[in-house]
Amino acid sequence: SQAKVMYNITEKDCYGERIEKECPKCFSVDDFEDLFDKNINCSSYLTRVKSIGGLMKVKKAYIKAYDAVEYATMPYVIPEFCQCDEINNGVASLVFGQSDYFRTNGKEISLVLDSGTTVAKWDGKKMRNIFREKMVQEIYRKCSRFFEGYS
């Protein structure tokens, strides 16, 4: 199983090999077909995300916790120096990952991601196609059994 990674990276740590090992991995948009077949985790996934100045905000996520599904909106910040804009030669990027769980410590909530979290190169036309309703329906089809009774 993949090691769990808490993305809380300081600027001095995010360079060289540590970018490869600890910063979100960059996928090209063409990798998304395989992503849905191999990496959908029906216990927790993102339906869509939005990027505003480096802040990736999860608009809708299903989190399995204590045998129940919780709905949550959670900001996820990738530091400017850690974005795939740099890794992918200036191509704007978008996080599309799986969240393993929310860790709650009093009022503090941390989004803990697995090491398979992906960042895709942004290709406007192609990415818009990916987020069309049929893709969301595909996710629901794959995960429908898990979510029965949790609507």
PDB file of C-alpha atoms in Angstrom:
ATOM      1  CA  SER A   1       0.000   0.000   0.000  1.00  0.00           C
ATOM      2  CA  GLN A   2       1.119   3.531  -0.641  1.00  0.00           C
ATOM      3  CA  ALA A   3       2.580   5.567   2.172  1.00  0.00           C
ATOM      4  CA  LYS A   4       0.329   8.309   3.457  1.00  0.00           C
ATOM      5  CA  VAL A   5       1.695  11.784   2.869  1.00  0.00           C
ATOM      6  CA  MET A   6       0.670  14.898   4.749  1.00  0.00           C
ATOM      7  CA  TYR A   7       1.297  17.771   2.360  1.00  0.00           C
ATOM      8  CA  ASN A   8       2.648  20.413   4.689  1.00  0.00           C
ATOM      9  CA  ILE A   9       5.789  21.379   2.844  1.00  0.00           C
ATOM     10  CA  THR A  10       8.007  24.349   3.587  1.00  0.00           C
ATOM     11  CA  GLU A  11       9.763  26.251   0.822  1.00  0.00           C
ATOM     12  CA  LYS A  12      13.246  25.111   1.804  1.00  0.00           C
ATOM     13  CA  ASP A  13      12.143  21.475   1.675  1.00  0.00           C
ATOM     14  CA  CYS A  14      10.446  21.660  -1.689  1.00  0.00           C
ATOM     15  CA  TYR A  15      13.238  21.322  -4.211  1.00  0.00           C
ATOM     16  CA  GLY A  16      15.324  18.692  -5.929  1.00  0.00           C
ATOM     17  CA  GLU A  17      14.456  15.128  -5.016  1.00  0.00           C
ATOM     18  CA  ARG A  18      11.902  16.211  -2.454  1.00  0.00           C
ATOM     19  CA  ILE A  19       9.729  17.689  -5.182  1.00  0.00           C
ATOM     20  CA  GLU A  20       9.673  14.287  -6.825  1.00  0.00           C
ATOM     21  CA  LYS A  21       8.969  12.443  -3.588  1.00  0.00           C
ATOM     22  CA  GLU A  22       6.720  14.778  -1.615  1.00  0.00           C
ATOM     23  CA  CYS A  23       5.131  17.328  -3.897  1.00  0.00           C
ATOM     24  CA  PRO A  24       2.013  16.223  -5.782  1.00  0.00           C
ATOM     25  CA  LYS A  25       2.862  14.142  -8.806  1.00  0.00           C
ATOM     26  CA  CYS A  26       2.164  15.675 -12.196  1.00  0.00           C
ATOM     27  CA  PHE A  27       0.117  13.767 -14.745  1.00  0.00           C
ATOM     28  CA  SER A  28      -0.608  14.845 -18.274  1.00  0.00           C
ATOM     29  CA  VAL A  29      -4.255  15.169 -19.178  1.00  0.00           C
ATOM     30  CA  ASP A  30      -3.875  12.028 -21.289  1.00  0.00           C
ATOM     31  CA  ASP A  31      -3.290  10.038 -18.103  1.00  0.00           C
ATOM     32  CA  PHE A  32      -6.818  10.644 -16.875  1.00  0.00           C
ATOM     33  CA  GLU A  33      -8.374   7.734 -18.733  1.00  0.00           C
ATOM     34  CA  ASP A  34      -6.194   5.350 -16.762  1.00  0.00           C
ATOM     35  CA  LEU A  35      -6.733   7.386 -13.615  1.00  0.00           C
ATOM     36  CA  PHE A  36     -10.412   6.541 -13.481  1.00  0.00           C
ATOM     37  CA  ASP A  37      -9.844   2.850 -14.097  1.00  0.00           C
ATOM     38  CA  LYS A  38      -6.950   2.373 -11.707  1.00  0.00           C
ATOM     39  CA  ASN A  39      -7.167   5.039  -9.021  1.00  0.00           C
ATOM     40  CA  ILE A  40     -10.781   5.723  -8.177  1.00  0.00           C
ATOM     41  CA  ASN A  41     -11.237   5.044  -4.498  1.00  0.00           C
ATOM     42  CA  CYS A  42     -14.955   4.724  -3.890  1.00  0.00           C
ATOM     43  CA  SER A  43     -14.567   5.464  -0.207  1.00  0.00           C
ATOM     44  CA  SER A  44     -13.276   8.951  -0.904  1.00  0.00           C
ATOM     45  CA  TYR A  45     -12.832  11.018  -4.014  1.00  0.00           C
ATOM     46  CA  LEU A  46     -13.211  14.518  -5.373  1.00  0.00           C
ATOM     47  CA  THR A  47     -15.878  15.331  -7.915  1.00  0.00           C
ATOM     48  CA  ARG A  48     -14.402  18.670  -8.877  1.00  0.00           C
ATOM     49  CA  VAL A  49     -11.809  21.146  -7.729  1.00  0.00           C
ATOM     50  CA  LYS A  50     -11.150  24.806  -8.365  1.00  0.00           C
ATOM     51  CA  SER A  51      -7.899  26.721  -8.447  1.00  0.00           C
ATOM     52  CA  ILE A  52      -7.659  30.315  -7.244  1.00  0.00           C
ATOM     53  CA  GLY A  53      -4.181  31.739  -6.883  1.00  0.00           C
ATOM     54  CA  GLY A  54      -2.638  28.483  -5.733  1.00  0.00           C
ATOM     55  CA  LEU A  55      -5.520  27.558  -3.426  1.00  0.00           C
ATOM     56  CA  MET A  56      -7.130  24.293  -4.419  1.00  0.00           C
ATOM     57  CA  LYS A  57     -10.571  24.097  -2.846  1.00  0.00           C
ATOM     58  CA  VAL A  58     -12.433  20.838  -2.770  1.00  0.00           C
ATOM     59  CA  LYS A  59     -15.960  21.719  -3.832  1.00  0.00           C
ATOM     60  CA  LYS A  60     -17.450  18.324  -3.085  1.00  0.00           C
ATOM     61  CA  ALA A  61     -15.828  15.316  -1.499  1.00  0.00           C
ATOM     62  CA  TYR A  62     -17.089  12.048  -0.126  1.00  0.00           C
ATOM     63  CA  ILE A  63     -15.205  10.945   2.954  1.00  0.00           C
ATOM     64  CA  LYS A  64     -15.773   7.559   4.571  1.00  0.00           C
ATOM     65  CA  ALA A  65     -15.331   7.900   8.305  1.00  0.00           C
ATOM     66  CA  TYR A  66     -16.666   5.709  11.080  1.00  0.00           C
ATOM     67  CA  ASP A  67     -18.783   3.727   8.614  1.00  0.00           C
ATOM     68  CA  ALA A  68     -20.548   6.829   7.355  1.00  0.00           C
ATOM     69  CA  VAL A  69     -20.009   9.221   4.484  1.00  0.00           C
ATOM     70  CA  GLU A  70     -19.420  12.826   5.452  1.00  0.00           C
ATOM     71  CA  TYR A  71     -19.763  15.752   3.076  1.00  0.00           C
ATOM     72  CA  ALA A  72     -17.156  18.441   3.401  1.00  0.00           C
ATOM     73  CA  THR A  73     -15.611  21.421   1.686  1.00  0.00           C
ATOM     74  CA  MET A  74     -11.954  21.790   2.461  1.00  0.00           C
ATOM     75  CA  PRO A  75      -9.217  24.098   1.163  1.00  0.00           C
ATOM     76  CA  TYR A  76      -6.003  22.436   0.078  1.00  0.00           C
ATOM     77  CA  VAL A  77      -3.040  24.718  -0.516  1.00  0.00           C
ATOM     78  CA  ILE A  78      -0.147  23.781  -2.736  1.00  0.00           C
ATOM     79  CA  PRO A  79       2.665  26.274  -2.125  1.00  0.00           C
ATOM     80  CA  GLU A  80       3.487  28.475  -5.103  1.00  0.00           C
ATOM     81  CA  PHE A  81       6.978  27.002  -5.338  1.00  0.00           C
ATOM     82  CA  CYS A  82       5.537  23.520  -5.408  1.00  0.00           C
ATOM     83  CA  GLN A  83       3.014  23.875  -8.207  1.00  0.00           C
ATOM     84  CA  CYS A  84       3.163  21.914 -11.395  1.00  0.00           C
ATOM     85  CA  ASP A  85       3.283  25.196 -13.306  1.00  0.00           C
ATOM     86  CA  GLU A  86       7.021  24.996 -12.712  1.00  0.00           C
ATOM     87  CA  ILE A  87       7.394  21.252 -12.998  1.00  0.00           C
ATOM     88  CA  ASN A  88       5.413  21.163 -16.230  1.00  0.00           C
ATOM     89  CA  ASN A  89       7.199  24.020 -17.970  1.00  0.00           C
ATOM     90  CA  GLY A  90       4.704  26.726 -17.156  1.00  0.00           C
ATOM     91  CA  VAL A  91       1.590  24.769 -18.102  1.00  0.00           C
ATOM     92  CA  ALA A  92      -1.198  25.716 -15.714  1.00  0.00           C
ATOM     93  CA  SER A  93      -2.164  22.796 -13.532  1.00  0.00           C
ATOM     94  CA  LEU A  94      -5.119  21.449 -11.621  1.00  0.00           C
ATOM     95  CA  VAL A  95      -5.226  19.153  -8.635  1.00  0.00           C
ATOM     96  CA  PHE A  96      -7.420  16.113  -9.125  1.00  0.00           C
ATOM     97  CA  GLY A  97      -6.684  13.758  -6.300  1.00  0.00           C
ATOM     98  CA  GLN A  98      -8.067  11.270  -3.855  1.00  0.00           C
ATOM     99  CA  SER A  99      -8.376  12.291  -0.239  1.00  0.00           C
ATOM    100  CA  ASP A 100      -7.837   9.517   2.226  1.00  0.00           C
ATOM    101  CA  TYR A 101      -9.340  11.162   5.261  1.00  0.00           C
ATOM    102  CA  PHE A 102      -9.857  14.333   7.244  1.00  0.00           C
ATOM    103  CA  ARG A 103      -7.896  14.412  10.478  1.00  0.00           C
ATOM    104  CA  THR A 104      -9.636  16.452  13.145  1.00  0.00           C
ATOM    105  CA  ASN A 105      -7.833  17.934  16.128  1.00  0.00           C
ATOM    106  CA  GLY A 106     -10.305  20.111  17.962  1.00  0.00           C
ATOM    107  CA  LYS A 107     -11.303  22.785  15.476  1.00  0.00           C
ATOM    108  CA  GLU A 108      -8.288  22.096  13.274  1.00  0.00           C
ATOM    109  CA  ILE A 109      -9.008  19.928  10.253  1.00  0.00           C
ATOM    110  CA  SER A 110      -6.257  18.512   8.067  1.00  0.00           C
ATOM    111  CA  LEU A 111      -6.803  16.951   4.682  1.00  0.00           C
ATOM    112  CA  VAL A 112      -4.465  13.954   4.487  1.00  0.00           C
ATOM    113  CA  LEU A 113      -3.727  12.800   0.968  1.00  0.00           C
ATOM    114  CA  ASP A 114      -2.185   9.605  -0.269  1.00  0.00           C
ATOM    115  CA  SER A 115       1.010   9.616  -2.298  1.00  0.00           C
ATOM    116  CA  GLY A 116      -0.984   8.995  -5.457  1.00  0.00           C
ATOM    117  CA  THR A 117      -2.439  12.502  -5.459  1.00  0.00           C
ATOM    118  CA  THR A 118      -2.194  13.801  -8.976  1.00  0.00           C
ATOM    119  CA  VAL A 119      -1.854  17.154 -10.618  1.00  0.00           C
ATOM    120  CA  ALA A 120      -2.804  17.335 -14.279  1.00  0.00           C
ATOM    121  CA  LYS A 121      -1.532  19.642 -16.936  1.00  0.00           C
ATOM    122  CA  TRP A 122      -4.295  22.041 -17.853  1.00  0.00           C
ATOM    123  CA  ASP A 123      -5.551  21.810 -21.409  1.00  0.00           C
ATOM    124  CA  GLY A 124      -8.673  23.953 -21.504  1.00  0.00           C
ATOM    125  CA  LYS A 125     -10.663  22.062 -24.101  1.00  0.00           C
ATOM    126  CA  LYS A 126      -9.719  18.601 -22.943  1.00  0.00           C
ATOM    127  CA  MET A 127     -10.117  19.325 -19.250  1.00  0.00           C
ATOM    128  CA  ARG A 128     -13.561  20.789 -19.832  1.00  0.00           C
ATOM    129  CA  ASN A 129     -14.508  17.542 -21.525  1.00  0.00           C
ATOM    130  CA  ILE A 130     -13.243  15.573 -18.554  1.00  0.00           C
ATOM    131  CA  PHE A 131     -15.455  17.478 -16.154  1.00  0.00           C
ATOM    132  CA  ARG A 132     -18.583  17.025 -18.227  1.00  0.00           C
ATOM    133  CA  GLU A 133     -21.528  15.285 -16.671  1.00  0.00           C
ATOM    134  CA  LYS A 134     -20.815  11.933 -18.279  1.00  0.00           C
ATOM    135  CA  MET A 135     -17.540  11.715 -16.376  1.00  0.00           C
ATOM    136  CA  VAL A 136     -19.274  12.448 -13.097  1.00  0.00           C
ATOM    137  CA  GLN A 137     -21.851   9.811 -13.985  1.00  0.00           C
ATOM    138  CA  GLU A 138     -19.049   7.346 -14.635  1.00  0.00           C
ATOM    139  CA  ILE A 139     -17.721   7.946 -11.139  1.00  0.00           C
ATOM    140  CA  TYR A 140     -21.158   7.428  -9.649  1.00  0.00           C
ATOM    141  CA  ARG A 141     -21.603   4.260 -11.685  1.00  0.00           C
ATOM    142  CA  LYS A 142     -18.351   2.814 -10.388  1.00  0.00           C
ATOM    143  CA  CYS A 143     -19.129   3.839  -6.823  1.00  0.00           C
ATOM    144  CA  SER A 144     -22.908   3.415  -6.735  1.00  0.00           C
ATOM    145  CA  ARG A 145     -22.846   0.283  -4.599  1.00  0.00           C
ATOM    146  CA  PHE A 146     -20.670   1.895  -1.978  1.00  0.00           C
ATOM    147  CA  PHE A 147     -22.923   4.918  -1.686  1.00  0.00           C
ATOM    148  CA  GLU A 148     -26.215   3.038  -1.465  1.00  0.00           C
ATOM    149  CA  GLY A 149     -27.896   4.115   1.747  1.00  0.00           C
ATOM    150  CA  TYR A 150     -25.615   7.110   2.262  1.00  0.00           C
ATOM    151  CA  SER A 151     -27.400   9.657   0.072  1.00  0.00           C
TER     152      SER A 151
END
